[in-house]
């Protein structure tokens, strides 16, 4: 467990504080982007059907690339998070663990 | 009309099915020898890699209902079906950003572990287990009833026999092989489903010179521009947002999905697995939508709707058209495998809520040895499995489609808010969590019962049908009268009088119809998806109650929780 002095040392470690705030910000920003993406799509369905029904290419309506794009962008956002976490986040975790022991 | 052999017993489908069953039972036998401790039974000994868990998550999530159902919806409704498929994916990024890693670091086997981490065990575990069980049970009933119906359509097997086969296999996997066998059943199913759907899409696109443009061109030629435009499926904006919320945050509150994150060794693998899962699931929905459009063009809506009104047979019909009976047989067996993987995951999640949260956490106050807990978990599996079979038979022929919606609404309103607040918010307290879970649970369930889906379409379905019949009769009678008058009109000179009479008749009929419409049973709560209310209030109540009744002890423990949550020190 992390109780006692070791816990306090981690809590007061500047690198731990940076890690917490960075991870919180990145999670928050990406969540907001995902909400914006999906509810933007729903908003278009609810309030702007004519746009989704307008032609994008040939007979294909704008609605199709937007729906498929929402799926693909959602995946890309998860990818961005995982890429960041695998590099930056894990390195910081490793540093803190080594420092505290 | 094109000949189809759907609904008949094929040698091919039975062969593929037997191959799948013997393969998975062999794996169960292998897994049984490795399933002795609780860690092995609930979490496959935390031995699953991120990539494997990604496949298993996809296998746990992609149900036969979404494969056959969305392909069918797209084939019959076009673009509207695509809207649905997007909703099923968007919860996964949320799961990645907010839940996966803290869940893995803080918990042991269930999401209740996380909520109860710094709060009082017994009230939290009781509430969280109730939320889990309600979610699992409704999802399970919907899957079982769907399974019986689908297998009857695909293989021509009697409904009850189908349910017993599905239930029996599901119990064997979970009871003997625990999470390890369940994981491999889900991995094999995901590979088969993704492979089968990919092959079907390749065969479909080959018909159109591998050009989506040609496919859409023919779809529009056949069904008009409307086919690629949003239609009437989502009429009311508020409904659309509410459904979106339930789908998005419900995904992040499904116990059988959350449980899978404990099967990997650490938070890093949990994070990777959810990335793979999102990719597989997104790819799967794009395939499914393509299959739907392909079926509309190559099979035709008349034939699809002729076999099943909901369009569930669109994908199998397309497989038969393009690959003959062998491919149909293969795809039918894949659909069967799909059902099994999902119900096995659900049963395991339900069993863990009963044994780990309720029995050990509440009844034994956290003190029980390994052997005892595994024994109770197995008993719970058997109990849930038999209940699922019985409920599947009881609900035969009932409209259970709303149950999946209910499961997602409960997951989003009862499970998700408490889980998120316990991870993120220092001031969250036991009273707040309990209040939040029960508020979400009561509102989601209550409002769905009072909604048009249950109150009108199920509880008052008799009244509704009687009035609809009366309306049809009036329309028929009035049409006959008008037709008669029209016939007279051509032979007489007093056209004005007859025009007057026609007008009068039309007015009389429309007045009678609007009178009858007034008598239609009305829902007490006029929304089909309560998410926007039940989820928001669950958050609000959880926050207000926590602010009123402070818990210094829990606040102090939050700093400690943060260390474990962020860097995994002390994680199991």
XYZ file of C-alpha atoms in Angstrom:
673
model
C 0.000 0.000 0.000
C 0.965 3.601 -0.385
C 0.132 4.840 3.088
C 2.612 6.637 5.238
C 5.706 8.547 4.272
C 6.150 6.992 0.864
C 2.644 8.062 -0.102
C 3.230 11.595 1.119
C 6.513 11.751 -0.798
C 4.764 10.808 -4.012
C 1.925 13.249 -3.399
C 4.363 16.100 -2.961
C 6.596 15.124 -5.846
C 6.454 17.843 -8.520
C 6.669 15.265 -11.289
C 3.639 13.428 -9.881
C 1.720 16.695 -9.800
C 2.657 17.367 -13.436
C 1.594 13.844 -14.374
C -1.786 14.199 -12.697
C -2.510 17.576 -14.254
C -1.314 16.556 -17.751
C -3.315 13.346 -17.783
C -6.390 15.149 -16.466
C -6.121 17.858 -19.126
C -5.551 15.425 -21.997
C -8.414 13.149 -20.923
C -10.685 16.134 -20.521
C -9.807 17.724 -23.874
C -10.192 14.445 -25.782
C -13.504 13.701 -24.039
C -14.817 17.130 -25.003
C -13.667 16.585 -28.606
C -15.443 13.223 -28.751
C -18.630 14.708 -27.274
C -18.407 17.554 -29.770
C -17.890 15.098 -32.638
C -20.803 12.813 -31.826
C -23.310 15.353 -30.579
C -22.365 17.593 -33.489
C -23.431 14.737 -35.736
C -26.666 14.267 -33.770
C -27.218 18.031 -33.910
C -26.977 17.916 -37.718
C -29.499 15.070 -37.850
C -31.846 16.950 -35.562
C -31.560 20.457 -36.997
C -29.861 20.352 -40.377
C -31.173 17.421 -42.402
C -30.964 19.405 -45.675
C -27.189 19.661 -45.303
C -26.780 15.949 -44.619
C -29.039 15.273 -47.613
C -27.057 17.506 -49.963
C -24.765 15.829 -52.460
C -21.138 15.275 -51.551
C -19.924 13.329 -54.575
C -22.144 11.854 -57.290
C -25.231 10.451 -55.573
C -23.411 10.187 -52.230
C -24.812 12.598 -49.651
C -22.732 14.533 -47.086
C -24.359 12.393 -44.429
C -22.328 9.348 -45.434
C -18.755 10.686 -45.138
C -19.789 12.503 -41.951
C -21.147 9.347 -40.296
C -18.223 7.185 -41.391
C -15.861 10.044 -40.487
C -17.315 10.140 -36.959
C -16.491 6.456 -36.542
C -12.962 6.829 -37.923
C -12.191 10.054 -36.015
C -13.376 8.467 -32.762
C -10.836 5.744 -33.311
C -8.119 8.229 -34.210
C -8.811 10.150 -30.969
C -8.336 6.938 -28.961
C -5.140 6.401 -30.949
C -3.870 9.863 -30.057
C -4.491 9.183 -26.375
C -2.790 5.792 -26.452
C 0.193 7.176 -28.353
C 0.614 9.970 -25.807
C 0.171 7.645 -22.848
C 2.538 4.983 -24.204
C 5.295 7.544 -24.634
C 4.953 10.476 -22.251
C 2.769 9.109 -19.504
C 4.522 5.780 -19.073
C 7.926 7.486 -18.977
C 6.771 9.803 -16.200
C 5.307 6.877 -14.265
C 8.589 5.000 -14.617
C 10.583 8.007 -13.406
C 8.404 8.496 -10.342
C 8.489 4.827 -9.460
C 12.265 4.752 -9.751
C 12.692 7.931 -7.729
C 10.440 6.807 -4.887
C 11.464 3.161 -5.010
C -38.722 -14.677 -56.528
C -35.293 -15.885 -55.652
C -35.102 -19.219 -53.892
C -33.731 -19.224 -50.408
C -32.896 -22.108 -48.142
C -32.899 -19.957 -44.998
C -34.793 -21.673 -42.222
C -33.853 -25.134 -43.390
C -31.305 -27.352 -41.747
C -28.104 -27.320 -43.799
C -25.306 -29.811 -43.626
C -22.857 -26.901 -43.965
C -24.183 -24.848 -41.075
C -24.364 -27.891 -38.810
C -20.808 -28.799 -39.740
C -19.495 -25.303 -39.015
C -21.531 -25.163 -35.831
C -20.225 -28.515 -34.572
C -16.698 -27.434 -35.408
C -17.154 -24.265 -33.353
C -18.789 -26.068 -30.436
C -16.202 -28.839 -30.254
C -13.378 -26.312 -30.559
C -14.729 -24.095 -27.793
C -15.547 -27.049 -25.532
C -11.986 -28.293 -25.990
C -10.737 -24.849 -24.956
C -13.068 -24.965 -21.956
C -11.563 -28.325 -20.962
C -8.078 -26.818 -21.268
C -9.157 -23.693 -19.346
C -10.862 -25.683 -16.594
C -7.471 -26.976 -15.434
C -6.299 -23.375 -15.141
C -9.363 -22.058 -13.336
C -9.025 -22.705 -9.611
C -8.530 -19.368 -7.857
C -10.798 -16.318 -7.899
C -8.191 -14.448 -9.943
C -8.367 -17.216 -12.529
C -12.137 -17.553 -12.493
C -13.014 -13.852 -12.723
C -9.953 -12.486 -14.518
C -8.226 -15.332 -16.402
C -5.264 -14.934 -14.047
C -4.667 -11.466 -15.590
C -2.807 -13.335 -18.333
C -4.523 -11.839 -21.406
C -2.490 -9.465 -23.604
C -3.767 -6.075 -24.748
C -4.294 -7.268 -28.312
C -6.114 -10.431 -27.211
C -8.290 -8.411 -24.853
C -9.045 -5.966 -27.662
C -10.422 -8.832 -29.722
C -12.260 -10.277 -26.729
C -13.819 -6.883 -25.912
C -14.999 -6.648 -29.501
C -16.334 -10.214 -29.228
C -18.089 -9.329 -25.982
C -19.689 -6.218 -27.468
C -20.604 -7.032 -31.103
C -23.883 -8.874 -30.682
C -25.819 -10.838 -33.257
C -28.525 -8.229 -32.831
C -26.186 -5.469 -33.934
C -24.703 -7.504 -36.806
C -27.952 -8.800 -38.267
C -30.069 -5.920 -36.955
C -27.987 -3.037 -38.303
C -27.405 -4.728 -41.674
C -31.177 -5.221 -41.828
C -31.982 -1.670 -40.760
C -29.620 -0.261 -43.411
C -31.045 -2.538 -46.105
C -34.604 -1.383 -45.355
C -34.147 2.217 -44.160
C -30.851 3.204 -45.774
C -29.106 6.116 -44.074
C -31.095 5.893 -40.833
C -29.452 2.538 -40.124
C -26.049 4.176 -40.412
C -27.005 6.716 -37.724
C -27.557 3.891 -35.260
C -24.258 2.211 -35.986
C -22.348 5.415 -35.123
C -24.020 5.525 -31.697
C -22.784 2.034 -30.834
C -19.154 3.065 -31.279
C -18.804 6.453 -29.611
C -18.783 5.159 -26.034
C -15.433 3.479 -26.583
C -13.284 6.627 -26.729
C -14.943 7.781 -23.475
C -14.056 4.439 -21.945
C -10.440 4.973 -23.063
C -10.044 8.545 -21.824
C -11.841 8.347 -18.491
C -12.350 4.804 -17.278
C -10.029 2.037 -18.536
C -6.788 2.812 -16.655
C -8.161 3.937 -13.267
C -10.565 0.995 -13.384
C -7.688 -1.425 -13.924
C -5.479 0.189 -11.280
C -8.095 0.537 -8.563
C -10.242 -2.559 -8.913
C -9.884 -6.283 -8.622
C -12.776 -7.999 -10.416
C -15.836 -5.741 -10.655
C -16.476 -2.040 -11.154
C -17.961 -1.979 -7.644
C -14.394 -2.507 -6.376
C -13.548 0.932 -7.740
C -16.629 2.730 -6.407
C -16.129 1.108 -2.989
C -12.370 1.781 -2.923
C -12.463 4.574 -0.321
C -16.140 4.392 0.649
C -18.139 2.034 2.878
C -18.088 -1.422 1.354
C -21.509 -2.841 2.136
C -23.933 -0.102 1.008
C -21.839 0.614 -2.108
C -21.503 -3.021 -3.100
C -25.217 -3.633 -2.590
C -26.127 -0.666 -4.782
C -23.506 -1.313 -7.467
C -24.347 -5.019 -7.637
C -28.040 -4.155 -8.055
C -27.181 -1.821 -10.941
C -24.967 -4.510 -12.493
C -27.529 -7.262 -12.122
C -30.368 -5.206 -13.592
C -28.192 -4.253 -16.576
C -27.004 -7.826 -17.102
C -30.430 -9.371 -16.665
C -32.245 -7.166 -19.178
C -29.407 -7.497 -21.664
C -29.402 -11.251 -21.154
C -33.162 -11.645 -21.660
C -32.998 -9.602 -24.867
C -30.081 -11.739 -26.097
C -31.770 -15.041 -25.222
C -35.078 -14.153 -26.862
C -33.176 -12.819 -29.884
C -31.107 -16.004 -29.979
C -34.173 -18.253 -29.958
C -35.833 -16.276 -32.722
C -32.702 -16.005 -34.875
C -31.771 -19.646 -34.600
C -35.333 -20.574 -35.483
C -35.097 -18.342 -38.570
C -31.634 -19.568 -39.543
C -31.754 -23.276 -38.787
C -35.454 -23.988 -38.407
C -34.832 -25.288 -34.859
C -37.711 -24.949 -32.384
C -37.382 -21.864 -30.177
C -37.145 -23.705 -26.846
C -34.505 -26.131 -28.119
C -32.442 -23.215 -29.411
C -32.618 -21.471 -26.024
C -31.625 -24.638 -24.182
C -28.632 -25.229 -26.501
C -27.444 -21.622 -26.132
C -27.997 -21.681 -22.363
C -26.335 -25.061 -21.913
C -23.204 -24.095 -23.842
C -23.018 -20.731 -22.098
C -23.194 -22.407 -18.669
C -20.496 -24.938 -19.648
C -18.045 -22.276 -20.811
C -18.415 -20.090 -17.733
C -18.918 -22.761 -15.073
C -15.914 -24.876 -16.044
C -13.646 -22.504 -17.921
C -14.379 -19.213 -16.156
C -12.969 -16.048 -17.679
C -10.207 -17.883 -19.576
C -12.650 -19.978 -21.617
C -15.039 -17.027 -22.005
C -12.174 -14.872 -23.309
C -11.155 -17.425 -25.936
C -14.765 -17.999 -27.021
C -14.999 -14.228 -27.487
C -11.685 -14.027 -29.364
C -12.628 -16.866 -31.739
C -16.051 -15.335 -32.294
C -14.556 -11.898 -33.005
C -12.140 -13.387 -35.562
C -14.919 -15.398 -37.215
C -17.345 -12.483 -37.268
C -14.815 -9.951 -38.548
C -13.485 -12.480 -41.083
C -16.959 -13.518 -42.263
C -18.142 -9.915 -42.572
C -14.948 -8.909 -44.424
C -15.391 -11.773 -46.910
C -19.020 -10.804 -47.427
C -18.035 -7.189 -48.077
C -15.305 -8.237 -50.551
C -17.789 -10.439 -52.441
C -20.313 -7.588 -52.410
C -17.884 -4.939 -53.634
C -16.630 -7.334 -56.354
C -20.109 -7.015 -57.863
C -19.586 -3.254 -58.126
C -16.027 -3.192 -59.467
C -14.744 -2.491 -55.927
C -16.218 0.974 -56.139
C -18.505 2.272 -53.405
C -19.749 4.890 -55.876
C -21.256 2.174 -58.069
C -22.902 0.501 -55.081
C -24.499 3.790 -53.970
C -25.493 4.617 -57.551
C -27.419 1.393 -57.879
C -28.965 1.809 -54.443
C -30.225 5.257 -55.424
C -31.456 4.030 -58.825
C -33.435 1.337 -57.058
C -34.771 3.212 -54.018
C -34.395 6.902 -54.859
C -32.364 9.767 -53.380
C -34.160 9.368 -50.047
C -32.231 6.158 -49.398
C -29.032 8.083 -48.684
C -30.700 10.870 -46.680
C -31.648 10.997 -42.999
C -35.305 10.074 -42.723
C -37.888 9.835 -40.020
C -36.119 7.490 -37.630
C -35.021 10.379 -35.463
C -37.795 12.939 -35.526
C -37.542 14.583 -32.143
C -34.176 16.272 -31.356
C -34.499 15.726 -27.611
C -35.061 11.984 -28.187
C -32.002 11.885 -30.407
C -29.767 13.488 -27.765
C -31.202 11.275 -25.061
C -30.598 8.095 -27.071
C -27.101 9.333 -27.891
C -26.296 9.876 -24.209
C -27.519 6.414 -23.224
C -25.541 4.722 -26.002
C -22.376 6.681 -25.338
C -22.210 6.509 -21.553
C -24.053 3.203 -21.317
C -21.146 1.543 -23.115
C -18.862 2.894 -20.382
C -21.121 1.403 -17.703
C -21.699 -2.139 -18.986
C -20.487 -4.571 -16.293
C -19.464 -7.302 -18.730
C -17.318 -4.845 -20.692
C -15.778 -3.233 -17.581
C -14.941 -6.643 -16.149
C -12.738 -7.469 -19.148
C -10.196 -4.803 -18.142
C -9.179 -6.940 -15.160
C -7.985 -9.742 -17.422
C -4.863 -7.855 -18.526
C -1.720 -7.514 -16.375
C -1.663 -3.709 -16.014
C -3.109 -0.320 -16.961
C -0.904 -0.028 -20.038
C -2.369 -3.226 -21.500
C -5.871 -2.084 -20.528
C -5.333 1.129 -22.464
C -3.973 -0.733 -25.489
C -6.820 -3.223 -25.449
C -9.476 -0.530 -25.626
C -7.683 1.046 -28.602
C -7.683 -2.266 -30.473
C -11.309 -2.889 -29.505
C -12.414 0.526 -30.795
C -10.671 -0.169 -34.109
C -12.225 -3.605 -34.509
C -15.700 -2.406 -33.561
C -15.549 0.668 -35.817
C -14.348 -1.499 -38.710
C -17.135 -3.982 -37.975
C -19.850 -1.321 -38.141
C -18.495 0.035 -41.426
C -18.620 -3.532 -42.807
C -22.138 -4.056 -41.473
C -23.403 -0.881 -43.108
C -21.814 -1.914 -46.434
C -23.496 -5.315 -46.121
C -26.820 -3.567 -45.547
C -26.513 -1.433 -48.694
C -25.268 -4.474 -50.644
C -28.242 -6.543 -49.528
C -30.670 -3.778 -50.500
C -29.263 -3.752 -54.046
C -28.362 -7.398 -54.625
C -31.119 -9.147 -52.677
C -33.841 -6.492 -52.693
C -36.039 -5.076 -49.935
C -39.088 -7.133 -50.907
C -37.329 -10.418 -50.322
C -35.566 -9.221 -47.149
C -38.742 -7.862 -45.558
C -40.701 -10.862 -46.847
C -38.645 -13.249 -44.708
C -38.366 -11.062 -41.626
C -40.101 -7.709 -41.186
C -37.212 -6.261 -39.182
C -34.748 -7.161 -41.940
C -32.687 -9.443 -39.680
C -32.047 -11.867 -42.514
C -30.466 -9.281 -44.858
C -26.882 -10.402 -44.186
C -27.554 -14.175 -44.410
C -29.579 -13.631 -47.610
C -26.741 -11.643 -49.129
C -24.300 -14.388 -48.154
C -26.498 -16.961 -49.865
C -26.822 -14.848 -53.002
C -23.065 -14.340 -53.288
C -21.573 -17.499 -51.838
C -24.324 -20.095 -52.018
C -25.347 -22.467 -49.245
C -21.822 -23.056 -47.889
C -21.370 -19.355 -47.153
C -24.876 -19.088 -45.707
C -24.065 -22.058 -43.479
C -20.835 -20.464 -42.358
C -22.462 -17.135 -41.578
C -25.318 -18.789 -39.674
C -22.803 -20.642 -37.537
C -20.970 -17.354 -36.965
C -24.222 -15.734 -35.807
C -24.675 -18.594 -33.350
C -21.101 -18.166 -32.080
C -21.721 -14.443 -31.729
C -24.691 -15.005 -29.458
C -22.770 -17.488 -27.317
C -19.820 -15.173 -26.752
C -22.040 -12.305 -25.621
C -24.237 -14.328 -23.252
C -21.191 -16.022 -21.718
C -19.667 -12.604 -20.933
C -22.955 -11.403 -19.455
C -23.360 -14.473 -17.278
C -19.838 -14.145 -15.901
C -20.406 -10.459 -15.089
C -23.707 -11.252 -13.361
C -22.112 -14.090 -11.407
C -19.280 -11.843 -10.222
C -21.759 -9.238 -8.990
C -23.596 -11.951 -7.047
C -20.566 -13.690 -5.591
C -17.792 -11.067 -5.333
C -19.956 -8.045 -4.466
C -23.045 -9.413 -2.755
C -21.892 -12.655 -1.146
C -18.310 -11.856 -0.189
C -18.568 -8.055 0.054
C -21.935 -7.745 1.786
C -22.926 -11.042 3.413
C -19.442 -12.161 4.481
C -18.217 -8.574 5.038
C -15.219 -9.143 2.795
C -13.966 -12.222 4.615
C -14.129 -15.413 2.581
C -11.436 -17.753 1.403
C -10.594 -18.450 -2.232
C -12.240 -21.859 -2.351
C -15.481 -20.583 -0.879
C -15.659 -17.599 -3.247
C -15.022 -19.738 -6.352
C -17.689 -22.183 -5.184
C -20.207 -19.372 -4.721
C -19.259 -17.841 -8.082
C -19.895 -21.176 -9.783
C -23.226 -21.601 -8.013
C -24.146 -18.069 -9.112
C -23.201 -18.948 -12.700
C -25.462 -21.988 -12.655
C -28.282 -19.971 -11.081
C -27.988 -17.164 -13.640
C -27.657 -19.569 -16.561
C -30.767 -21.525 -15.621
C -32.651 -18.264 -14.978
C -31.612 -17.013 -18.412
C -32.960 -20.172 -20.057
C -36.251 -19.951 -18.146
C -36.670 -16.213 -18.775
C -35.856 -16.759 -22.444
C -38.696 -19.271 -22.650
C -41.089 -17.120 -20.580
C -40.522 -14.088 -22.823
C -41.007 -16.065 -26.054
C -42.759 -13.962 -28.671
C -42.697 -10.859 -26.448
C -41.430 -7.527 -27.613
C -38.066 -7.404 -25.847
C -36.297 -4.910 -28.089
C -36.753 -2.231 -25.416
C -34.727 -4.301 -22.947
C -31.411 -3.522 -24.655
C -32.343 0.169 -24.484
C -33.215 -0.286 -20.821
C -29.912 -2.049 -20.117
C -27.999 0.841 -21.701
C -30.123 3.431 -19.873
C -29.454 1.749 -16.508
C -25.755 1.370 -17.307
C -25.510 5.058 -18.227
C -27.651 6.287 -15.319
C -26.865 3.968 -12.407
C -23.391 2.526 -13.070
C -21.522 5.196 -15.013
C -22.085 8.331 -12.838
C -20.998 6.633 -9.596
C -17.983 5.073 -11.294
C -16.858 8.348 -12.854
C -17.403 10.444 -9.724
C -15.579 7.953 -7.531
C -12.556 8.150 -9.845
C -12.526 11.907 -10.370
C -14.121 13.665 -7.439
C -12.482 13.987 -4.056
C -15.653 14.990 -2.200
C -17.711 11.996 -3.385
C -19.170 10.107 -0.415
C -20.866 6.813 0.372
C -24.263 8.466 0.763
C -23.752 10.346 -2.496
C -22.804 7.206 -4.397
C -25.706 5.172 -3.050
C -28.164 7.986 -3.777
C -26.765 8.424 -7.284
C -26.981 4.710 -8.151
C -30.541 4.250 -6.883
C -31.717 7.517 -8.463
C -30.366 6.445 -11.850
C -31.748 2.952 -11.493
C -35.228 4.056 -10.416
C -35.524 6.823 -13.011
C -34.199 4.794 -15.945
C -36.441 1.819 -15.176
C -39.470 3.846 -14.092
C -39.432 6.264 -17.013
C -39.073 3.456 -19.560
C -42.088 1.702 -18.037
C -44.089 4.942 -18.339
C -42.771 5.650 -21.856
C -44.543 4.976 -25.159
C -42.380 1.866 -25.658
C -43.732 0.003 -22.630
C -46.803 1.910 -21.384
C -48.472 2.172 -24.799
C -46.901 -0.510 -26.982
C -46.803 -3.281 -24.369
C -49.030 -2.589 -21.354
C -51.857 -0.982 -23.342
C -51.160 -2.734 -26.617
C -54.686 -4.229 -26.632
C -56.405 -0.822 -26.409
C -54.049 0.588 -29.003
C -54.737 -2.234 -31.445
C -58.516 -2.009 -30.916
C -58.496 1.706 -31.722
C -56.234 1.186 -34.712
C -58.637 -1.439 -36.058
C -61.576 0.910 -35.554
C -59.736 3.659 -37.424
C -58.990 1.300 -40.289
C -62.644 0.236 -40.426
C -63.799 3.853 -40.604
C -61.281 4.582 -43.343
C -62.454 1.545 -45.284
C -66.165 2.369 -44.916
C -65.661 5.970 -45.840
C -63.622 4.971 -48.893
C -66.418 2.678 -50.077
C -68.989 5.440 -49.598
C -66.857 7.948 -51.481
C -66.164 5.485 -54.266
C -69.913 4.924 -54.627
C -70.560 8.636 -54.722
C -67.823 9.104 -57.295
C -69.405 6.412 -59.442
C -72.792 8.195 -59.201
C -71.137 11.491 -60.021
C -70.250 10.396 -63.561
C -73.842 9.403 -64.341
C -75.722 12.347 -62.883
C -75.984 16.027 -63.598
C -76.171 17.080 -59.977
C -72.417 17.012 -59.549
C -72.368 19.858 -57.066
C -74.667 18.060 -54.639
C -72.550 14.962 -54.821
C -69.333 16.936 -54.352
C -70.974 18.410 -51.288
C -71.856 14.913 -50.030
C -68.299 13.689 -50.628
C -66.922 16.623 -48.698
C -69.331 15.957 -45.874
C -68.412 12.280 -45.769
C -64.717 13.094 -45.683
C -65.226 15.537 -42.822
C -67.324 13.029 -40.900
C -64.686 10.334 -41.257
C -61.779 12.556 -40.289
C -63.704 13.812 -37.267
C -64.469 10.273 -36.153
C -60.808 9.323 -36.637
C -59.494 12.273 -34.674
C -61.985 11.456 -31.908
C -60.662 7.925 -31.769
C -57.080 9.156 -31.809
C -57.887 11.196 -28.707
C -58.821 7.957 -26.976
C -55.476 6.327 -27.829
C -53.623 5.276 -24.693
C -51.150 8.008 -23.868
C -47.752 7.495 -22.300
C -47.320 9.045 -18.868
C -43.769 10.005 -19.851
C -43.585 10.957 -23.502
C -40.002 9.995 -24.393
C -38.650 6.663 -25.508
C -35.167 7.255 -24.104
C -34.970 8.604 -20.548
C -31.143 8.976 -20.552
C -31.105 12.750 -20.615
C -33.184 12.902 -17.425
C -32.117 9.782 -15.547
C -28.395 10.229 -16.144
C -28.309 13.965 -15.418
C -30.314 13.556 -12.219
C -28.128 10.684 -11.100
C -25.098 13.000 -11.339
C -26.940 15.899 -9.703
C -28.229 13.811 -6.783
C -24.823 12.181 -6.272
C -23.142 15.577 -6.124
C -25.708 17.302 -3.911
C -25.901 14.467 -1.376
C -22.092 14.305 -1.217
C -21.898 18.063 -0.610
C -24.500 17.945 2.161
C -23.085 14.940 4.012
C -19.329 15.349 3.973
C -17.029 12.408 4.612
C -13.567 13.542 5.755
C -12.285 9.978 5.868
C -13.101 9.419 2.187
C -11.550 12.762 1.246
C -8.349 11.852 3.028
C -8.181 8.508 1.251
C -8.561 10.216 -2.115
C -4.901 11.287 -2.158
C -3.928 7.702 -1.637
C -6.381 6.557 -4.311
C -4.847 9.070 -6.720
C -1.399 7.517 -6.423
C -2.758 4.073 -7.186
C -5.068 5.346 -9.902
C -2.383 7.320 -11.742
C 0.751 5.254 -11.346
C -0.598 1.857 -10.399
C 1.335 1.417 -7.140
C -0.500 -1.214 -5.151
C -2.646 -2.299 -8.094
C -3.606 -5.979 -8.132
